[in-house]
Amino acid sequence: MDFNKIKEMGLEYAEKGRNAALDLAEKGRTQAKIVNAQSKLYKAQRQLGALVYSLAKGNEENQPLVDKYIEMIANIEQELSDLKASLEPDTVIETTFEDTEEAAADVTADAAAEPAEAKPEDDEAKTCPQCGAPVSDDALFCNKCGAQL
């Protein structure tokens, strides 16, 4: 074999390696998006349950707000479906409710480990920008007027 042939083969293998690395990186980004969407889905489902419970407990109805949550959950589920479809079936990592809780606990622990000066000093409770009602920090909609937060 001559030197040019070896050089050509080396460049060919380097290109294949580069393409494989780029493909792997893209799959990793997609997996991260899937985990993020699963976390959003879990949060939205939990908030919908809390909303329905609080409405039922107060003998109130707010079907438009419940419908907004249901629509948002459907959109997240569609996003998840699209992301999973973009990957080969054997590369999708399924996370369970427990996995999501563990990841959330890890994130909380990491946030607690950050220096105090890195955290914003916000002692005031979050309020709805439309009606001013107090809302939880992780709420997606106001429980009083239904405004998207």
PDB file of C-alpha atoms in Angstrom:
ATOM      1  CA  MET A   1       0.000   0.000   0.000  1.00  0.00           C
ATOM      2  CA  ASP A   2       1.193   3.428  -0.709  1.00  0.00           C
ATOM      3  CA  PHE A   3       1.082   6.394   1.646  1.00  0.00           C
ATOM      4  CA  ASN A   4      -1.754   8.196  -0.196  1.00  0.00           C
ATOM      5  CA  LYS A   5      -4.029   5.172   0.123  1.00  0.00           C
ATOM      6  CA  ILE A   6      -3.355   4.962   3.889  1.00  0.00           C
ATOM      7  CA  LYS A   7      -3.932   8.705   4.232  1.00  0.00           C
ATOM      8  CA  GLU A   8      -7.214   8.445   2.329  1.00  0.00           C
ATOM      9  CA  MET A   9      -8.397   5.575   4.530  1.00  0.00           C
ATOM     10  CA  GLY A  10      -7.420   7.501   7.660  1.00  0.00           C
ATOM     11  CA  LEU A  11      -9.385  10.551   6.548  1.00  0.00           C
ATOM     12  CA  GLU A  12     -12.371   8.360   5.720  1.00  0.00           C
ATOM     13  CA  TYR A  13     -12.332   6.769   9.182  1.00  0.00           C
ATOM     14  CA  ALA A  14     -11.859  10.153  10.835  1.00  0.00           C
ATOM     15  CA  GLU A  15     -14.935  11.463   8.994  1.00  0.00           C
ATOM     16  CA  LYS A  16     -16.973   8.409  10.034  1.00  0.00           C
ATOM     17  CA  GLY A  17     -15.869   8.933  13.642  1.00  0.00           C
ATOM     18  CA  ARG A  18     -16.767  12.600  13.501  1.00  0.00           C
ATOM     19  CA  ASN A  19     -20.210  11.828  12.089  1.00  0.00           C
ATOM     20  CA  ALA A  20     -20.785   9.168  14.747  1.00  0.00           C
ATOM     21  CA  ALA A  21     -19.784  11.628  17.489  1.00  0.00           C
ATOM     22  CA  LEU A  22     -22.113  14.314  16.117  1.00  0.00           C
ATOM     23  CA  ASP A  23     -24.964  11.798  15.904  1.00  0.00           C
ATOM     24  CA  LEU A  24     -24.327  10.668  19.467  1.00  0.00           C
ATOM     25  CA  ALA A  25     -24.259  14.274  20.698  1.00  0.00           C
ATOM     26  CA  GLU A  26     -27.570  14.997  18.959  1.00  0.00           C
ATOM     27  CA  LYS A  27     -29.145  11.905  20.522  1.00  0.00           C
ATOM     28  CA  GLY A  28     -27.896  13.060  23.916  1.00  0.00           C
ATOM     29  CA  ARG A  29     -29.464  16.495  23.435  1.00  0.00           C
ATOM     30  CA  THR A  30     -32.727  14.865  22.390  1.00  0.00           C
ATOM     31  CA  GLN A  31     -32.626  12.574  25.446  1.00  0.00           C
ATOM     32  CA  ALA A  32     -32.129  15.640  27.662  1.00  0.00           C
ATOM     33  CA  LYS A  33     -35.138  17.296  25.999  1.00  0.00           C
ATOM     34  CA  ILE A  34     -37.179  14.136  26.639  1.00  0.00           C
ATOM     35  CA  VAL A  35     -36.277  14.123  30.325  1.00  0.00           C
ATOM     36  CA  ASN A  36     -37.107  17.835  30.559  1.00  0.00           C
ATOM     37  CA  ALA A  37     -40.472  17.313  28.845  1.00  0.00           C
ATOM     38  CA  GLN A  38     -41.247  14.366  31.144  1.00  0.00           C
ATOM     39  CA  SER A  39     -40.500  16.575  34.133  1.00  0.00           C
ATOM     40  CA  LYS A  40     -42.785  19.323  32.748  1.00  0.00           C
ATOM     41  CA  LEU A  41     -45.501  16.725  32.157  1.00  0.00           C
ATOM     42  CA  TYR A  42     -45.241  15.402  35.706  1.00  0.00           C
ATOM     43  CA  LYS A  43     -45.389  18.949  37.110  1.00  0.00           C
ATOM     44  CA  ALA A  44     -48.403  19.912  34.978  1.00  0.00           C
ATOM     45  CA  GLN A  45     -50.258  16.724  35.904  1.00  0.00           C
ATOM     46  CA  ARG A  46     -49.559  17.324  39.580  1.00  0.00           C
ATOM     47  CA  GLN A  47     -50.787  20.925  39.323  1.00  0.00           C
ATOM     48  CA  LEU A  48     -53.933  19.833  37.496  1.00  0.00           C
ATOM     49  CA  GLY A  49     -54.658  17.341  40.261  1.00  0.00           C
ATOM     50  CA  ALA A  50     -54.122  20.009  42.921  1.00  0.00           C
ATOM     51  CA  LEU A  51     -56.376  22.425  41.020  1.00  0.00           C
ATOM     52  CA  VAL A  52     -59.181  19.899  40.635  1.00  0.00           C
ATOM     53  CA  TYR A  53     -58.866  18.981  44.308  1.00  0.00           C
ATOM     54  CA  SER A  54     -58.970  22.616  45.473  1.00  0.00           C
ATOM     55  CA  LEU A  55     -61.952  23.347  43.233  1.00  0.00           C
ATOM     56  CA  ALA A  56     -63.813  20.281  44.473  1.00  0.00           C
ATOM     57  CA  LYS A  57     -62.956  21.059  48.101  1.00  0.00           C
ATOM     58  CA  GLY A  58     -64.399  24.573  47.743  1.00  0.00           C
ATOM     59  CA  ASN A  59     -67.429  23.358  45.751  1.00  0.00           C
ATOM     60  CA  GLU A  60     -66.287  25.599  42.903  1.00  0.00           C
ATOM     61  CA  GLU A  61     -66.025  25.092  39.173  1.00  0.00           C
ATOM     62  CA  ASN A  62     -63.531  26.584  36.758  1.00  0.00           C
ATOM     63  CA  GLN A  63     -63.760  24.405  33.685  1.00  0.00           C
ATOM     64  CA  PRO A  64     -61.890  26.861  31.403  1.00  0.00           C
ATOM     65  CA  LEU A  65     -58.861  26.690  33.706  1.00  0.00           C
ATOM     66  CA  VAL A  66     -59.055  22.892  33.907  1.00  0.00           C
ATOM     67  CA  ASP A  67     -59.311  22.793  30.112  1.00  0.00           C
ATOM     68  CA  LYS A  68     -56.175  24.976  29.827  1.00  0.00           C
ATOM     69  CA  TYR A  69     -54.232  22.492  31.938  1.00  0.00           C
ATOM     70  CA  ILE A  70     -55.563  19.556  29.930  1.00  0.00           C
ATOM     71  CA  GLU A  71     -54.587  21.285  26.668  1.00  0.00           C
ATOM     72  CA  MET A  72     -51.136  22.091  28.024  1.00  0.00           C
ATOM     73  CA  ILE A  73     -50.663  18.457  29.125  1.00  0.00           C
ATOM     74  CA  ALA A  74     -51.739  17.260  25.677  1.00  0.00           C
ATOM     75  CA  ASN A  75     -49.181  19.605  24.073  1.00  0.00           C
ATOM     76  CA  ILE A  76     -46.414  18.311  26.336  1.00  0.00           C
ATOM     77  CA  GLU A  77     -47.404  14.721  25.571  1.00  0.00           C
ATOM     78  CA  GLN A  78     -47.277  15.499  21.832  1.00  0.00           C
ATOM     79  CA  GLU A  79     -43.850  17.102  22.253  1.00  0.00           C
ATOM     80  CA  LEU A  80     -42.666  13.983  24.086  1.00  0.00           C
ATOM     81  CA  SER A  81     -44.078  11.755  21.380  1.00  0.00           C
ATOM     82  CA  ASP A  82     -42.331  13.769  18.665  1.00  0.00           C
ATOM     83  CA  LEU A  83     -39.016  13.696  20.513  1.00  0.00           C
ATOM     84  CA  LYS A  84     -39.225   9.952  21.065  1.00  0.00           C
ATOM     85  CA  ALA A  85     -40.139   9.394  17.414  1.00  0.00           C
ATOM     86  CA  SER A  86     -37.031  11.306  16.356  1.00  0.00           C
ATOM     87  CA  LEU A  87     -34.854   8.725  18.083  1.00  0.00           C
ATOM     88  CA  GLU A  88     -34.387   5.116  17.179  1.00  0.00           C
ATOM     89  CA  PRO A  89     -36.622   2.963  19.411  1.00  0.00           C
ATOM     90  CA  ASP A  90     -33.716   1.332  21.220  1.00  0.00           C
ATOM     91  CA  THR A  91     -32.144   4.631  22.301  1.00  0.00           C
ATOM     92  CA  VAL A  92     -35.072   6.156  24.212  1.00  0.00           C
ATOM     93  CA  ILE A  93     -34.502   6.175  27.951  1.00  0.00           C
ATOM     94  CA  GLU A  94     -37.785   5.823  29.780  1.00  0.00           C
ATOM     95  CA  THR A  95     -37.958   7.635  33.096  1.00  0.00           C
ATOM     96  CA  THR A  96     -40.431   6.749  35.763  1.00  0.00           C
ATOM     97  CA  PHE A  97     -42.158   8.824  38.384  1.00  0.00           C
ATOM     98  CA  GLU A  98     -39.471   7.776  40.878  1.00  0.00           C
ATOM     99  CA  ASP A  99     -36.686   8.773  38.460  1.00  0.00           C
ATOM    100  CA  THR A 100     -38.253  12.202  38.053  1.00  0.00           C
ATOM    101  CA  GLU A 101     -38.519  12.642  41.820  1.00  0.00           C
ATOM    102  CA  GLU A 102     -34.896  11.560  42.265  1.00  0.00           C
ATOM    103  CA  ALA A 103     -33.763  14.009  39.580  1.00  0.00           C
ATOM    104  CA  ALA A 104     -35.787  16.778  41.196  1.00  0.00           C
ATOM    105  CA  ALA A 105     -34.231  15.918  44.559  1.00  0.00           C
ATOM    106  CA  ASP A 106     -30.764  16.047  42.983  1.00  0.00           C
ATOM    107  CA  VAL A 107     -31.516  19.448  41.455  1.00  0.00           C
ATOM    108  CA  THR A 108     -32.844  20.678  44.814  1.00  0.00           C
ATOM    109  CA  ALA A 109     -29.758  19.372  46.601  1.00  0.00           C
ATOM    110  CA  ASP A 110     -27.509  21.035  44.023  1.00  0.00           C
ATOM    111  CA  ALA A 111     -29.379  24.313  44.408  1.00  0.00           C
ATOM    112  CA  ALA A 112     -29.077  24.096  48.196  1.00  0.00           C
ATOM    113  CA  ALA A 113     -25.335  23.544  47.868  1.00  0.00           C
ATOM    114  CA  GLU A 114     -24.887  26.788  45.893  1.00  0.00           C
ATOM    115  CA  PRO A 115     -23.531  29.771  47.809  1.00  0.00           C
ATOM    116  CA  ALA A 116     -26.170  31.981  49.399  1.00  0.00           C
ATOM    117  CA  GLU A 117     -25.124  35.015  47.380  1.00  0.00           C
ATOM    118  CA  ALA A 118     -25.948  33.168  44.145  1.00  0.00           C
ATOM    119  CA  LYS A 119     -29.608  32.887  45.158  1.00  0.00           C
ATOM    120  CA  PRO A 120     -31.901  35.817  44.487  1.00  0.00           C
ATOM    121  CA  GLU A 121     -33.355  37.386  47.617  1.00  0.00           C
ATOM    122  CA  ASP A 122     -37.085  37.202  46.934  1.00  0.00           C
ATOM    123  CA  ASP A 123     -39.037  37.046  50.186  1.00  0.00           C
ATOM    124  CA  GLU A 124     -42.268  38.157  48.524  1.00  0.00           C
ATOM    125  CA  ALA A 125     -44.768  35.520  47.426  1.00  0.00           C
ATOM    126  CA  LYS A 126     -45.398  35.221  43.691  1.00  0.00           C
ATOM    127  CA  THR A 127     -48.621  36.859  42.561  1.00  0.00           C
ATOM    128  CA  CYS A 128     -50.721  36.709  39.424  1.00  0.00           C
ATOM    129  CA  PRO A 129     -49.907  39.602  37.068  1.00  0.00           C
ATOM    130  CA  GLN A 130     -53.578  39.969  36.079  1.00  0.00           C
ATOM    131  CA  CYS A 131     -55.555  39.671  39.311  1.00  0.00           C
ATOM    132  CA  GLY A 132     -52.857  39.877  41.994  1.00  0.00           C
ATOM    133  CA  ALA A 133     -53.866  36.624  43.675  1.00  0.00           C
ATOM    134  CA  PRO A 134     -51.068  34.712  45.395  1.00  0.00           C
ATOM    135  CA  VAL A 135     -49.796  31.753  43.369  1.00  0.00           C
ATOM    136  CA  SER A 136     -47.224  29.077  44.065  1.00  0.00           C
ATOM    137  CA  ASP A 137     -43.752  29.500  42.572  1.00  0.00           C
ATOM    138  CA  ASP A 138     -44.171  26.553  40.202  1.00  0.00           C
ATOM    139  CA  ALA A 139     -47.760  27.297  39.107  1.00  0.00           C
ATOM    140  CA  LEU A 140     -48.383  27.515  35.380  1.00  0.00           C
ATOM    141  CA  PHE A 141     -51.792  29.237  35.655  1.00  0.00           C
ATOM    142  CA  CYS A 142     -53.496  31.374  38.274  1.00  0.00           C
ATOM    143  CA  ASN A 143     -56.038  29.352  40.283  1.00  0.00           C
ATOM    144  CA  LYS A 144     -58.283  32.403  40.643  1.00  0.00           C
ATOM    145  CA  CYS A 145     -58.537  33.970  37.175  1.00  0.00           C
ATOM    146  CA  GLY A 146     -56.850  31.334  34.971  1.00  0.00           C
ATOM    147  CA  ALA A 147     -54.181  33.660  33.567  1.00  0.00           C
ATOM    148  CA  GLN A 148     -51.115  31.897  32.216  1.00  0.00           C
ATOM    149  CA  LEU A 149     -48.090  32.711  34.356  1.00  0.00           C
TER     150      LEU A 149
END
